[in-house]
Coordinates of C-alpha atoms in Angstrom, one line a residue:
M1 CA 52.6 0.1 23.8
A2 CA 53.8 -3.9 23.0
I3 CA 57.0 -4.0 20.7
S4 CA 58.4 -7.2 19.4
R5 CA 61.0 -8.5 21.5
K6 CA 64.1 -10.3 20.5
T7 CA 65.6 -13.0 22.8
K8 CA 68.7 -15.4 22.4
T9 CA 71.7 -16.5 24.0
S10 CA 75.0 -17.3 23.1
A11 CA 75.2 -19.7 19.6
D12 CA 70.9 -19.9 19.9
V13 CA 68.1 -19.1 17.2
T14 CA 66.9 -15.9 17.7
V15 CA 63.3 -15.8 18.8
K16 CA 61.0 -13.0 18.0
K17 CA 57.6 -12.6 19.7
T18 CA 54.4 -10.2 18.6
S19 CA 54.3 -9.3 22.3
P20 CA 56.5 -9.4 25.4
N21 CA 53.5 -10.9 26.9
T22 CA 53.8 -13.9 25.1
K23 CA 55.8 -16.7 26.5
T24 CA 58.3 -18.8 24.6
P25 CA 56.6 -22.5 23.8
T26 CA 59.0 -25.1 25.7
H27 CA 57.6 -27.5 22.4
L28 CA 56.6 -26.8 19.1
T29 CA 55.5 -29.0 15.9
H30 CA 55.9 -29.7 12.4
Y31 CA 53.4 -31.7 10.3
T32 CA 54.6 -33.8 7.3
D33 CA 54.3 -37.1 5.5
L34 CA 55.8 -40.4 6.4
A35 CA 58.4 -39.4 3.4
G36 CA 59.3 -36.3 5.4
L37 CA 59.5 -37.9 8.7
K38 CA 62.2 -40.2 6.6
G39 CA 63.9 -37.1 5.5
I40 CA 63.8 -35.2 8.7
I41 CA 65.6 -38.3 10.7
E42 CA 67.8 -40.3 8.3
N43 CA 69.8 -37.0 7.5
N44 CA 69.3 -35.1 11.0
E45 CA 68.1 -31.9 9.2
L46 CA 64.7 -29.7 8.7
W47 CA 63.9 -28.6 4.9
L48 CA 63.0 -24.7 4.6
S49 CA 61.0 -23.6 1.9
H50 CA 61.2 -20.3 -0.3
A51 CA 58.1 -18.5 0.8
A52 CA 56.9 -18.1 -2.6
F53 CA 56.5 -21.7 -3.2
L54 CA 54.8 -22.7 0.2
N55 CA 52.2 -24.8 -0.3
D56 CA 49.8 -21.9 -0.5
P57 CA 51.1 -19.6 -3.0
Q58 CA 48.9 -16.5 -1.6
E59 CA 50.7 -17.0 1.9
L60 CA 53.4 -14.1 1.2
E61 CA 51.2 -12.3 -1.4
H62 CA 48.4 -12.5 2.2
G63 CA 51.8 -10.7 4.2
V64 CA 52.2 -8.2 1.7
D65 CA 48.4 -7.3 1.3
Q66 CA 48.1 -7.0 5.1
T67 CA 51.6 -4.7 5.3
K68 CA 49.4 -2.4 3.0
K69 CA 46.8 -2.2 4.7
V70 CA 48.4 -1.5 7.9
L71 CA 50.0 1.0 6.4
N72 CA 47.0 2.7 5.0
N73 CA 45.5 2.6 8.7
L74 CA 48.8 4.1 10.3
L75 CA 47.9 7.3 8.0
D76 CA 43.9 7.2 9.4
D77 CA 45.4 7.1 13.1
E78 CA 48.0 9.8 12.9
A79 CA 47.2 13.0 14.3
V80 CA 47.6 16.7 12.9
G81 CA 50.3 18.4 13.5
V82 CA 53.9 19.3 12.3
T83 CA 55.4 15.8 13.9
A84 CA 52.5 13.8 12.4
K85 CA 53.1 15.3 8.8
A86 CA 56.7 13.4 9.0
R87 CA 55.0 10.1 9.8
Q88 CA 52.7 10.6 7.1
K89 CA 54.8 11.3 4.4
L90 CA 57.2 8.7 5.6
I91 CA 54.4 5.9 5.4
K92 CA 52.9 7.6 2.1
D93 CA 56.2 7.0 0.5
I94 CA 56.7 3.4 2.0
A95 CA 53.2 2.9 0.9
A96 CA 54.2 3.8 -3.1
D97 CA 57.3 1.6 -2.4
M98 CA 55.0 -1.6 -1.9
E99 CA 53.7 -1.3 -4.8
E100 CA 56.7 -2.3 -6.3
F101 CA 57.7 -4.4 -3.2
E102 CA 60.4 -7.0 -4.0
R103 CA 59.1 -10.3 -2.1
P104 CA 61.7 -11.7 0.5
A105 CA 64.2 -14.4 0.0
A106 CA 62.9 -15.9 2.9
Y107 CA 63.3 -19.7 3.6
I108 CA 60.6 -21.4 6.1
A109 CA 60.0 -23.9 8.2
C110 CA 56.2 -24.0 9.8
F111 CA 55.7 -25.1 13.2
C112 CA 52.5 -25.2 15.6
Q113 CA 51.8 -24.9 19.3
R114 CA 49.8 -27.7 18.9
S115 CA 50.1 -31.5 17.9
D116 CA 46.7 -32.8 16.8
I117 CA 45.1 -30.3 14.6
L118 CA 42.6 -31.3 12.5
S119 CA 43.0 -28.7 9.7
Q120 CA 46.6 -30.0 9.7
W121 CA 45.7 -33.9 9.0
R122 CA 43.3 -32.6 6.3
G123 CA 45.8 -31.3 4.1
Y124 CA 47.7 -34.6 4.6
A125 CA 43.9 -36.7 3.5
S126 CA 45.6 -38.1 0.3
R127 CA 48.6 -39.3 2.1
Q128 CA 49.7 -40.2 5.4
G129 CA 50.4 -37.4 7.9
V130 CA 52.5 -37.3 10.9
S131 CA 53.5 -34.9 13.6
I132 CA 56.9 -33.9 15.0
T133 CA 57.3 -32.2 18.1
F134 CA 60.3 -30.7 19.2
K135 CA 61.5 -29.4 22.3
V136 CA 62.3 -25.6 21.6
P137 CA 65.3 -25.5 23.5
G138 CA 67.3 -27.9 21.6
L139 CA 65.8 -26.7 18.4
R140 CA 67.4 -23.5 19.2
S141 CA 70.6 -24.6 19.8
C142 CA 70.8 -26.9 16.8
F143 CA 70.1 -24.5 13.7
S144 CA 72.1 -21.4 14.4
D145 CA 74.7 -21.7 11.7
L146 CA 72.9 -19.9 9.3
D147 CA 71.4 -17.0 11.3
A148 CA 68.0 -18.5 10.9
E149 CA 64.9 -16.8 13.2
L150 CA 62.0 -18.3 15.2
L151 CA 59.3 -16.0 14.7
Q152 CA 55.6 -15.7 16.0
V153 CA 53.3 -15.5 13.3
A154 CA 50.7 -12.3 14.0
Y155 CA 47.2 -13.4 12.6
G156 CA 44.6 -10.6 11.1
I157 CA 44.9 -7.1 10.3
N158 CA 44.3 -5.9 13.6
E159 CA 47.5 -7.6 14.8
A160 CA 49.4 -6.8 12.3
K161 CA 48.7 -3.1 12.5
R162 CA 49.9 -3.3 16.1
H163 CA 52.7 -5.2 15.6
L164 CA 54.1 -3.1 12.5
K165 CA 53.1 -0.1 14.2
S166 CA 55.5 -0.8 17.4
V167 CA 58.1 -1.5 15.5
I168 CA 57.9 1.3 13.8
A169 CA 58.1 3.1 16.7
E170 CA 61.2 1.2 18.1
K171 CA 63.1 0.8 15.2
F172 CA 62.4 4.6 13.5
P173 CA 61.4 6.5 17.1
D174 CA 63.0 9.8 15.4
I175 CA 61.3 9.5 12.2
V176 CA 58.0 11.3 13.5
D177 CA 60.8 14.5 14.9
D178 CA 62.8 14.5 11.6
I179 CA 62.0 18.1 9.7
D180 CA 65.0 17.0 7.6
Y181 CA 62.6 14.4 6.1
L182 CA 60.0 16.7 5.0
L183 CA 62.7 19.2 3.8
G184 CA 63.6 16.1 1.5
T185 CA 67.1 15.9 2.3
E186 CA 69.4 13.2 1.1
K187 CA 68.7 11.2 4.1
N188 CA 65.2 10.4 2.8
D189 CA 66.3 7.0 0.5
E190 CA 68.5 5.6 3.6
I191 CA 65.3 6.1 5.4
R192 CA 63.0 4.5 3.1
R193 CA 65.6 1.4 2.2
K194 CA 65.6 0.7 6.1
F195 CA 62.1 1.3 6.2
K196 CA 62.2 -1.7 3.1
D197 CA 64.2 -4.2 4.8
L198 CA 62.1 -3.7 8.0
L199 CA 58.9 -4.4 6.0
A200 CA 60.9 -7.6 4.6
T201 CA 61.5 -9.6 7.4
L202 CA 57.5 -8.6 8.8
V203 CA 55.6 -9.8 5.8
P204 CA 56.4 -13.3 6.3
R205 CA 55.1 -13.3 10.1
F206 CA 51.6 -12.3 8.7
E207 CA 48.6 -14.5 8.3
H208 CA 45.3 -14.3 7.7
F209 CA 42.9 -14.5 11.1
G210 CA 40.8 -17.7 9.8
F211 CA 44.6 -19.8 10.3
R212 CA 44.8 -18.5 13.9
E213 CA 44.1 -21.8 15.7
E214 CA 47.6 -23.2 14.5
Q215 CA 49.4 -20.7 16.6
E216 CA 52.1 -21.1 14.1
W217 CA 55.9 -19.9 14.6
R218 CA 58.5 -19.9 11.8
L219 CA 61.8 -21.0 11.4
V220 CA 63.3 -18.5 9.1
I221 CA 66.7 -17.8 7.1
R222 CA 66.9 -14.8 4.9
N223 CA 68.8 -14.6 1.6
P224 CA 71.0 -17.6 2.3
P225 CA 74.2 -18.3 0.1
T226 CA 73.1 -19.4 -3.4
D227 CA 75.7 -22.6 -3.1
K228 CA 73.6 -23.3 -0.3
L229 CA 70.6 -23.5 -2.4
K230 CA 69.1 -27.0 -3.5
F231 CA 66.1 -27.8 -6.0
R232 CA 63.7 -30.8 -6.1
P233 CA 60.8 -31.3 -9.1
R234 CA 57.3 -31.0 -7.9
G235 CA 55.2 -31.0 -11.2
Q236 CA 56.2 -28.6 -13.6
L237 CA 58.1 -26.2 -11.1
M238 CA 61.6 -26.4 -9.7
L239 CA 61.1 -25.5 -6.0
P240 CA 64.2 -24.2 -4.2
Y241 CA 64.6 -25.2 -0.5
L242 CA 67.3 -25.1 2.1
E243 CA 68.8 -28.0 3.9
L244 CA 69.2 -26.9 7.6
K245 CA 71.4 -29.7 9.2
S246 CA 71.5 -30.0 12.9
K247 CA 74.6 -29.5 14.9
K248 CA 73.8 -32.7 17.1
M249 CA 73.6 -36.0 16.9
K250 CA 69.9 -36.4 17.0
L251 CA 67.1 -34.0 16.7
P252 CA 65.3 -32.8 20.0
I253 CA 62.2 -34.6 19.2
S254 CA 59.9 -35.0 22.2
A255 CA 56.9 -37.3 20.3
V256 CA 56.1 -38.2 17.3
R257 CA 52.0 -38.2 16.6
I258 CA 50.4 -40.1 13.6
G259 CA 47.6 -39.0 11.7
P260 CA 44.5 -40.6 11.7
G261 CA 44.4 -42.5 8.2
V262 CA 42.8 -46.1 7.3
N263 CA 45.8 -48.2 8.9
D264 CA 46.5 -46.3 11.8
D265 CA 47.7 -49.6 13.9
A266 CA 50.0 -50.6 11.3
V267 CA 51.4 -47.5 10.4
E268 CA 52.4 -46.6 14.1
K269 CA 54.1 -50.1 14.5
S270 CA 56.2 -49.3 11.4
V271 CA 57.1 -45.3 12.5
K272 CA 58.2 -47.0 15.8
F273 CA 60.4 -49.7 14.1
F274 CA 61.7 -46.9 12.2
L275 CA 62.6 -44.9 15.1
E276 CA 64.4 -47.5 16.9
T277 CA 66.5 -48.5 14.0
R278 CA 67.4 -44.7 13.6
G279 CA 68.2 -44.6 17.5
Y280 CA 65.1 -42.8 18.7
D281 CA 62.8 -44.1 21.5
P282 CA 59.8 -46.1 19.8
D283 CA 57.6 -44.8 23.0
L284 CA 58.1 -41.4 21.6
V285 CA 55.1 -42.5 18.8
M286 CA 51.5 -42.0 19.3
P287 CA 48.0 -42.0 17.5
S288 CA 45.9 -38.8 16.7
S289 CA 43.1 -38.7 18.8
T290 CA 41.0 -36.9 16.4
P291 CA 38.3 -39.5 14.8
Y292 CA 38.7 -37.6 11.3
R293 CA 39.5 -40.2 8.5
T294 CA 40.4 -40.1 4.8

């Protein structure tokens, strides 16, 4: 059974994959607009948005819904027997807990494995989009101060089910044989608390199957100190975010791609000049190859 692997080198951001067969990518790309590019370069930092206030407000709810479905499917999969009853009781209790599940205070920056995705450019149709590609080893060493994790996203119910089931087997290997749980001992609350904590780490990793082309990874920090939080107005909301400053003089950027727009040559020229004045190689800049136009 495949399980999520956790790999870390000294002082690096932790990487968690959905399968041991997955290779950690060497490069990941963050999509933003010109204002985002300016802030990232000039402040030498990334902004992590609260998961409950992402551009798609249903994104976190999708993770919760997927988790509920996975739990119900796990119940259907369990064989008949004493040990299976222990597992079933646990899963039923956790499924009930999910009805009042407290959404995790997770702060997220999103990355894709591809740097020129049409659906991403469409998201910036009303403004000039750019994609910033980072070298992953450099990214991991830049942002390790607040216990950040780089998490691979699992797409669709089948992938979520496989991933959650493997994590249960890894984190709670003794539960199926724990007769005490069936008898209702004081261990119940502790087991359920640990399980809810585990689910809180998984919910931000589940995405709808329709977004699978993004091959997304997420830089995540959970429950940061409140004195680290910033707020910015957007419409009628005050959006919480986290400034994640790099420990290095420059960010490990390997490319900046200009999204399709109405004046590509002028945009490319201006971005090259901006990067050069900030100490980056202007030759990092390249145009999108997609024919899409805003």
